[in-house]
PDB file of C-alpha atoms in Angstrom:
ATOM      1  CA  MET A  37     281.306  76.774 275.538  1.00 50.00           C
ATOM      2  CA  HIS A  38     280.749  77.495 279.234  1.00 58.00           C
ATOM      3  CA  THR A  39     282.413  80.103 281.406  1.00 61.00           C
ATOM      4  CA  THR A  40     283.914  79.109 284.716  1.00 62.00           C
ATOM      5  CA  GLY A  41     281.292  81.150 286.533  1.00 62.00           C
ATOM      6  CA  SER A  42     278.354  79.511 284.769  1.00 75.00           C
ATOM      7  CA  LEU A  43     279.749  76.027 285.357  1.00 81.00           C
ATOM      8  CA  TYR A  44     280.332  76.814 289.025  1.00 81.00           C
ATOM      9  CA  GLY A  45     276.762  78.038 289.352  1.00 80.00           C
ATOM     10  CA  PHE A  46     275.412  74.941 287.619  1.00 85.00           C
ATOM     11  CA  LEU A  47     277.457  72.625 289.839  1.00 86.00           C
ATOM     12  CA  VAL A  48     276.268  74.384 292.997  1.00 84.00           C
ATOM     13  CA  ILE A  49     272.622  74.118 291.968  1.00 83.00           C
ATOM     14  CA  GLY A  50     273.041  70.527 290.780  1.00 85.00           C
ATOM     15  CA  GLY A  51     274.751  69.583 294.019  1.00 86.00           C
ATOM     16  CA  MET A  52     271.995  71.148 296.122  1.00 82.00           C
ATOM     17  CA  LEU A  53     269.334  69.324 294.123  1.00 83.00           C
ATOM     18  CA  ALA A  54     271.254  66.053 294.341  1.00 87.00           C
ATOM     19  CA  ILE A  55     271.351  66.062 298.140  1.00 82.00           C
ATOM     20  CA  THR A  56     267.675  67.019 298.453  1.00 77.00           C
ATOM     21  CA  PRO A  57     265.647  63.899 299.283  1.00 73.00           C
ATOM     22  CA  GLY A  58     263.159  62.884 296.626  1.00 74.00           C
ATOM     23  CA  PRO A  59     261.280  59.726 295.548  1.00 74.00           C
ATOM     24  CA  ASN A  60     264.343  58.128 293.952  1.00 82.00           C
ATOM     25  CA  MET A  61     266.610  58.769 296.933  1.00 83.00           C
ATOM     26  CA  VAL A  62     264.000  57.481 299.363  1.00 77.00           C
ATOM     27  CA  TYR A  63     263.505  54.358 297.231  1.00 82.00           C
ATOM     28  CA  VAL A  64     267.243  53.636 297.095  1.00 87.00           C
ATOM     29  CA  MET A  65     267.554  54.197 300.840  1.00 83.00           C
ATOM     30  CA  SER A  66     264.539  51.989 301.601  1.00 79.00           C
ATOM     31  CA  ARG A  67     265.859  49.203 299.388  1.00 84.00           C
ATOM     32  CA  SER A  68     269.312  49.380 300.992  1.00 85.00           C
ATOM     33  CA  ILE A  69     267.886  49.179 304.500  1.00 80.00           C
ATOM     34  CA  ALA A  70     265.469  46.384 303.578  1.00 76.00           C
ATOM     35  CA  GLN A  71     267.812  44.223 301.489  1.00 82.00           C
ATOM     36  CA  GLY A  72     271.381  45.487 301.909  1.00 83.00           C
ATOM     37  CA  ARG A  73     273.700  47.925 300.167  1.00 86.00           C
ATOM     38  CA  THR A  74     274.224  45.683 297.111  1.00 90.00           C
ATOM     39  CA  ALA A  75     270.496  45.729 296.423  1.00 90.00           C
ATOM     40  CA  GLY A  76     270.512  49.495 296.938  1.00 89.00           C
ATOM     41  CA  LEU A  77     273.310  49.973 294.408  1.00 93.00           C
ATOM     42  CA  ILE A  78     271.557  47.748 291.855  1.00 94.00           C
ATOM     43  CA  SER A  79     268.389  49.780 292.366  1.00 92.00           C
ATOM     44  CA  LEU A  80     270.437  52.944 291.898  1.00 95.00           C
ATOM     45  CA  ALA A  81     271.726  51.620 288.556  1.00 96.00           C
ATOM     46  CA  GLY A  82     268.116  51.225 287.462  1.00 94.00           C
ATOM     47  CA  VAL A  83     267.285  54.736 288.666  1.00 93.00           C
ATOM     48  CA  MET A  84     270.150  56.119 286.571  1.00 95.00           C
ATOM     49  CA  VAL A  85     268.566  54.559 283.464  1.00 93.00           C
ATOM     50  CA  GLY A  86     265.655  56.914 284.038  1.00 88.00           C
ATOM     51  CA  TYR A  87     268.005  59.884 284.359  1.00 92.00           C
ATOM     52  CA  LEU A  88     269.679  58.988 281.054  1.00 93.00           C
ATOM     53  CA  PHE A  89     266.269  58.622 279.406  1.00 87.00           C
ATOM     54  CA  TYR A  90     265.232  62.111 280.448  1.00 85.00           C
ATOM     55  CA  MET A  91     268.631  63.627 279.695  1.00 90.00           C
ATOM     56  CA  PHE A  92     268.556  62.491 276.069  1.00 90.00           C
ATOM     57  CA  GLY A  93     264.874  63.373 275.755  1.00 85.00           C
ATOM     58  CA  ALA A  94     265.510  66.865 277.102  1.00 84.00           C
ATOM     59  CA  ALA A  95     268.608  67.326 274.921  1.00 84.00           C
ATOM     60  CA  PHE A  96     266.708  66.470 271.729  1.00 84.00           C
ATOM     61  CA  GLY A  97     263.735  68.580 272.767  1.00 79.00           C
ATOM     62  CA  ILE A  98     265.788  71.620 273.762  1.00 69.00           C
ATOM     63  CA  THR A  99     267.767  71.435 270.520  1.00 62.00           C
ATOM     64  CA  THR A 100     264.579  71.287 268.461  1.00 69.00           C
ATOM     65  CA  LEU A 101     263.070  74.243 270.300  1.00 62.00           C
ATOM     66  CA  PHE A 102     266.124  76.433 269.913  1.00 57.00           C
ATOM     67  CA  MET A 103     266.320  75.649 266.198  1.00 56.00           C
ATOM     68  CA  SER A 104     262.646  76.020 265.283  1.00 64.00           C
ATOM     69  CA  VAL A 105     260.867  78.319 267.743  1.00 61.00           C
ATOM     70  CA  PRO A 106     261.713  82.028 268.116  1.00 57.00           C
ATOM     71  CA  TYR A 107     262.229  83.206 271.693  1.00 64.00           C
ATOM     72  CA  ALA A 108     262.273  79.577 272.910  1.00 60.00           C
ATOM     73  CA  GLY A 109     265.016  80.474 275.369  1.00 59.00           C
ATOM     74  CA  THR A 110     262.865  83.147 276.997  1.00 67.00           C
ATOM     75  CA  ALA A 111     259.869  80.800 277.238  1.00 69.00           C
ATOM     76  CA  LEU A 112     261.949  78.029 278.769  1.00 61.00           C
ATOM     77  CA  GLY A 113     263.440  80.531 281.179  1.00 66.00           C
ATOM     78  CA  VAL A 114     259.984  81.475 282.456  1.00 75.00           C
ATOM     79  CA  VAL A 115     258.937  77.818 282.757  1.00 71.00           C
ATOM     80  CA  GLY A 116     262.172  76.933 284.527  1.00 66.00           C
ATOM     81  CA  ALA A 117     261.851  79.842 286.936  1.00 73.00           C
ATOM     82  CA  ALA A 118     258.276  78.878 287.791  1.00 79.00           C
ATOM     83  CA  TYR A 119     259.316  75.282 288.423  1.00 70.00           C
ATOM     84  CA  LEU A 120     262.207  76.298 290.661  1.00 70.00           C
ATOM     85  CA  LEU A 121     259.913  78.580 292.654  1.00 81.00           C
ATOM     86  CA  TYR A 122     257.513  75.637 293.013  1.00 78.00           C
ATOM     87  CA  LEU A 123     260.356  73.452 294.308  1.00 70.00           C
ATOM     88  CA  ALA A 124     261.329  76.215 296.733  1.00 78.00           C
ATOM     89  CA  TRP A 125     257.793  76.270 298.136  1.00 83.00           C
ATOM     90  CA  GLN A 126     257.724  72.465 298.377  1.00 75.00           C
ATOM     91  CA  ALA A 127     260.946  72.603 300.376  1.00 70.00           C
ATOM     92  CA  VAL A 128     259.681  75.039 303.003  1.00 79.00           C
ATOM     93  CA  ARG A 129     255.907  74.525 303.067  1.00 81.00           C
ATOM     94  CA  PRO A 130     254.487  73.645 306.487  1.00 77.00           C
ATOM     95  CA  GLY A 131     253.045  70.232 307.146  1.00 67.00           C
ATOM     96  CA  GLY A 132     255.165  68.377 304.618  1.00 57.00           C
ATOM     97  CA  ARG A 133     255.996  64.740 305.293  1.00 54.00           C
ATOM     98  CA  SER A 134     259.543  63.778 306.045  1.00 52.00           C
ATOM     99  CA  PRO A 135     261.117  61.997 303.058  1.00 51.00           C
ATOM    100  CA  PHE A 136     262.836  59.704 305.549  1.00 52.00           C
ATOM    101  CA  GLU A 137     259.628  57.896 306.497  1.00 52.00           C
ATOM    102  CA  LEU A 138     260.905  54.746 304.853  1.00 54.00           C
ATOM    103  CA  LYS A 139     258.893  51.879 303.454  1.00 57.00           C
ATOM    104  CA  THR A 140     259.308  48.213 304.299  1.00 63.00           C
ATOM    105  CA  LEU A 141     260.142  46.439 301.043  1.00 67.00           C
ATOM    106  CA  PRO A 142     260.245  42.704 300.226  1.00 75.00           C
ATOM    107  CA  ASN A 143     263.432  41.089 298.914  1.00 80.00           C
ATOM    108  CA  GLU A 144     263.735  41.014 295.127  1.00 83.00           C
ATOM    109  CA  GLN A 145     266.068  39.437 292.551  1.00 90.00           C
ATOM    110  CA  PRO A 146     268.786  41.626 290.922  1.00 89.00           C
ATOM    111  CA  LEU A 147     267.092  41.942 287.507  1.00 93.00           C
ATOM    112  CA  ARG A 148     263.824  42.907 289.149  1.00 90.00           C
ATOM    113  CA  LEU A 149     265.643  45.419 291.335  1.00 90.00           C
ATOM    114  CA  LEU A 150     267.150  46.981 288.196  1.00 92.00           C
ATOM    115  CA  ALA A 151     263.766  47.097 286.461  1.00 91.00           C
ATOM    116  CA  MET A 152     262.001  48.514 289.502  1.00 87.00           C
ATOM    117  CA  GLY A 153     264.621  51.231 289.905  1.00 87.00           C
ATOM    118  CA  ALA A 154     264.287  52.221 286.246  1.00 90.00           C
ATOM    119  CA  THR A 155     260.490  52.237 286.480  1.00 86.00           C
ATOM    120  CA  THR A 156     260.524  54.350 289.634  1.00 80.00           C
ATOM    121  CA  SER A 157     262.768  56.878 287.915  1.00 84.00           C
ATOM    122  CA  VAL A 158     261.049  56.997 284.503  1.00 80.00           C
ATOM    123  CA  LEU A 159     257.620  57.405 286.095  1.00 76.00           C
ATOM    124  CA  ASN A 160     258.805  60.407 288.118  1.00 72.00           C
ATOM    125  CA  PRO A 161     257.574  63.454 286.118  1.00 66.00           C
ATOM    126  CA  LYS A 162     259.669  65.803 288.227  1.00 72.00           C
ATOM    127  CA  LEU A 163     262.771  64.432 286.515  1.00 78.00           C
ATOM    128  CA  ALA A 164     261.528  65.609 283.126  1.00 76.00           C
ATOM    129  CA  MET A 165     260.797  69.060 284.543  1.00 75.00           C
ATOM    130  CA  LEU A 166     264.202  69.145 286.196  1.00 80.00           C
ATOM    131  CA  PHE A 167     266.108  68.585 282.964  1.00 84.00           C
ATOM    132  CA  VAL A 168     263.855  70.760 280.800  1.00 78.00           C
ATOM    133  CA  SER A 169     263.807  73.667 283.256  1.00 78.00           C
ATOM    134  CA  LEU A 170     267.406  73.678 284.492  1.00 82.00           C
ATOM    135  CA  LEU A 171     269.583  72.871 281.479  1.00 83.00           C
ATOM    136  CA  PRO A 172     268.408  75.733 279.212  1.00 79.00           C
ATOM    137  CA  GLN A 173     269.399  78.314 281.819  1.00 78.00           C
ATOM    138  CA  PHE A 174     273.076  77.417 281.300  1.00 83.00           C
ATOM    139  CA  ILE A 175     273.082  76.847 277.532  1.00 82.00           C
ATOM    140  CA  ASP A 176     274.368  79.537 275.188  1.00 77.00           C
ATOM    141  CA  TYR A 177     272.992  78.747 271.739  1.00 72.00           C
ATOM    142  CA  ARG A 178     275.479  81.225 270.215  1.00 74.00           C
ATOM    143  CA  HIS A 179     278.483  79.180 271.309  1.00 72.00           C
ATOM    144  CA  GLY A 180     278.687  75.565 270.244  1.00 78.00           C
ATOM    145  CA  SER A 181     276.139  72.823 269.733  1.00 84.00           C
ATOM    146  CA  VAL A 182     273.005  73.103 271.863  1.00 82.00           C
ATOM    147  CA  PHE A 183     272.718  69.309 271.831  1.00 87.00           C
ATOM    148  CA  GLY A 184     276.340  68.903 272.909  1.00 89.00           C
ATOM    149  CA  GLN A 185     275.971  71.456 275.694  1.00 89.00           C
ATOM    150  CA  SER A 186     272.779  69.724 276.873  1.00 88.00           C
ATOM    151  CA  LEU A 187     274.533  66.355 277.076  1.00 91.00           C
ATOM    152  CA  PHE A 188     277.551  67.844 278.842  1.00 92.00           C
ATOM    153  CA  LEU A 189     275.476  69.609 281.490  1.00 91.00           C
ATOM    154  CA  GLY A 190     273.111  66.652 281.796  1.00 92.00           C
ATOM    155  CA  SER A 191     276.057  64.329 282.400  1.00 94.00           C
ATOM    156  CA  LEU A 192     277.326  66.591 285.183  1.00 93.00           C
ATOM    157  CA  LEU A 193     273.868  66.585 286.751  1.00 93.00           C
ATOM    158  CA  ILE A 194     273.593  62.805 286.523  1.00 94.00           C
ATOM    159  CA  GLY A 195     277.043  62.473 288.063  1.00 94.00           C
ATOM    160  CA  ALA A 196     275.972  64.602 291.029  1.00 93.00           C
ATOM    161  CA  PHE A 197     272.806  62.576 291.576  1.00 93.00           C
ATOM    162  CA  ALA A 198     274.635  59.259 291.163  1.00 95.00           C
ATOM    163  CA  SER A 199     277.263  60.292 293.715  1.00 95.00           C
ATOM    164  CA  ALA A 200     274.715  61.471 296.283  1.00 92.00           C
ATOM    165  CA  ASN A 201     272.470  58.447 295.873  1.00 92.00           C
ATOM    166  CA  GLY A 202     275.449  56.085 295.865  1.00 93.00           C
ATOM    167  CA  LEU A 203     276.499  57.400 299.275  1.00 91.00           C
ATOM    168  CA  VAL A 204     272.920  56.967 300.438  1.00 87.00           C
ATOM    169  CA  ALA A 205     272.883  53.348 299.250  1.00 89.00           C
ATOM    170  CA  ILE A 206     276.141  52.591 301.055  1.00 90.00           C
ATOM    171  CA  CYS A 207     275.455  54.520 304.257  1.00 85.00           C
ATOM    172  CA  SER A 208     271.654  54.370 304.324  1.00 78.00           C
ATOM    173  CA  SER A 209     271.146  52.974 307.818  1.00 67.00           C
ATOM    174  CA  GLY A 210     273.482  55.477 309.451  1.00 70.00           C
ATOM    175  CA  ILE A 211     272.047  58.410 307.474  1.00 68.00           C
ATOM    176  CA  ALA A 212     268.464  57.501 308.364  1.00 64.00           C
ATOM    177  CA  GLN A 213     269.257  57.153 312.063  1.00 66.00           C
ATOM    178  CA  PHE A 214     271.304  60.369 312.080  1.00 72.00           C
ATOM    179  CA  LEU A 215     268.605  62.506 310.422  1.00 66.00           C
ATOM    180  CA  HIS A 216     265.726  60.833 312.247  1.00 65.00           C
ATOM    181  CA  GLY A 217     267.099  62.025 315.554  1.00 68.00           C
ATOM    182  CA  ARG A 218     267.835  65.576 314.335  1.00 74.00           C
ATOM    183  CA  PRO A 219     264.661  67.228 313.023  1.00 73.00           C
ATOM    184  CA  ALA A 220     266.276  70.669 313.338  1.00 79.00           C
ATOM    185  CA  LEU A 221     268.943  69.650 310.812  1.00 74.00           C
ATOM    186  CA  LEU A 222     266.284  68.454 308.365  1.00 70.00           C
ATOM    187  CA  LEU A 223     264.411  71.739 308.773  1.00 75.00           C
ATOM    188  CA  ALA A 224     267.579  73.792 308.230  1.00 77.00           C
ATOM    189  CA  GLN A 225     268.388  71.801 305.089  1.00 66.00           C
ATOM    190  CA  ARG A 226     264.883  72.361 303.732  1.00 71.00           C
ATOM    191  CA  TRP A 227     265.028  76.122 304.315  1.00 80.00           C
ATOM    192  CA  ALA A 228     268.521  76.425 302.832  1.00 75.00           C
ATOM    193  CA  MET A 229     267.362  74.547 299.753  1.00 69.00           C
ATOM    194  CA  GLY A 230     264.237  76.677 299.503  1.00 75.00           C
ATOM    195  CA  ALA A 231     266.259  79.889 299.730  1.00 81.00           C
ATOM    196  CA  VAL A 232     268.689  78.787 296.993  1.00 73.00           C
ATOM    197  CA  LEU A 233     265.948  77.642 294.611  1.00 71.00           C
ATOM    198  CA  GLY A 234     263.755  80.657 295.320  1.00 81.00           C
ATOM    199  CA  GLY A 235     266.593  83.096 294.709  1.00 80.00           C
ATOM    200  CA  LEU A 236     267.533  81.348 291.499  1.00 71.00           C
ATOM    201  CA  GLY A 237     263.910  81.315 290.324  1.00 76.00           C
ATOM    202  CA  VAL A 238     263.540  85.081 290.889  1.00 83.00           C
ATOM    203  CA  GLN A 239     266.834  85.723 289.095  1.00 75.00           C
ATOM    204  CA  MET A 240     265.708  83.652 286.110  1.00 68.00           C
ATOM    205  CA  LEU A 241     262.390  85.515 285.921  1.00 77.00           C
ATOM    206  CA  VAL A 242     264.230  88.847 285.894  1.00 79.00           C
ATOM    207  CA  GLU A 243     266.612  87.674 283.173  1.00 69.00           C
ATOM    208  CA  ALA A 244     263.742  86.276 281.083  1.00 65.00           C
ATOM    209  CA  SER A 245     261.828  89.559 281.324  1.00 73.00           C
ATOM    210  CA  ARG A 246     264.917  91.505 280.283  1.00 67.00           C
ATOM    211  CA  THR A 247     265.441  89.213 277.307  1.00 56.00           C
ATOM    212  CA  ALA A 248     261.819  89.615 276.257  1.00 55.00           C
ATOM    213  CA  GLY A 249     262.087  93.388 276.616  1.00 53.00           C
ATOM    214  CA  VAL A 250     265.192  93.552 274.450  1.00 44.00           C
ATOM    215  CA  ALA A 251     263.601  91.307 271.837  1.00 48.00           C
TER     216      ALA A 251
END
């Protein structure tokens, strides 16, 4: 279903995205610092509910598109490339706020922590774009079930995000203090991420244009 090279590429991109701070990571970190690592891990469990929601939604949507709309792969490739180029710009743009400016949060009960984590994740539209733009680039509709491939790749992506955010929940205080005192490291990480996403976005645009030309 997937070649070793394509899986390696997907894992590299997924890993880079997973370690890039975003709203969910900052929320988990803030909750861990404010209420302890157990609260952070419970919040992370809620956040993962949102990831599962978008994974299944994207899998059903991608399957429907591939089955019913001609050239859907090319269209999704263009959309995905544009989104990755947008993320690359967001990573390197000047004047951006540090994601490690943490919030002070009140203590909450476990069920509320779970619900708040899920709500934070589900209401993050970037998650939907992430799944819809990234997964199709590594799906080959000629080999195996599109739905099955979507779930397989989505599960790998969720695993990467869960691992990264789990480490954040456990080591949040040390991570925040370490990065807060090293702005050069944060800047280097942002530029490395921007370069990877930008290069991938350009590559996807080229491949989409070639596909459209052949068609």
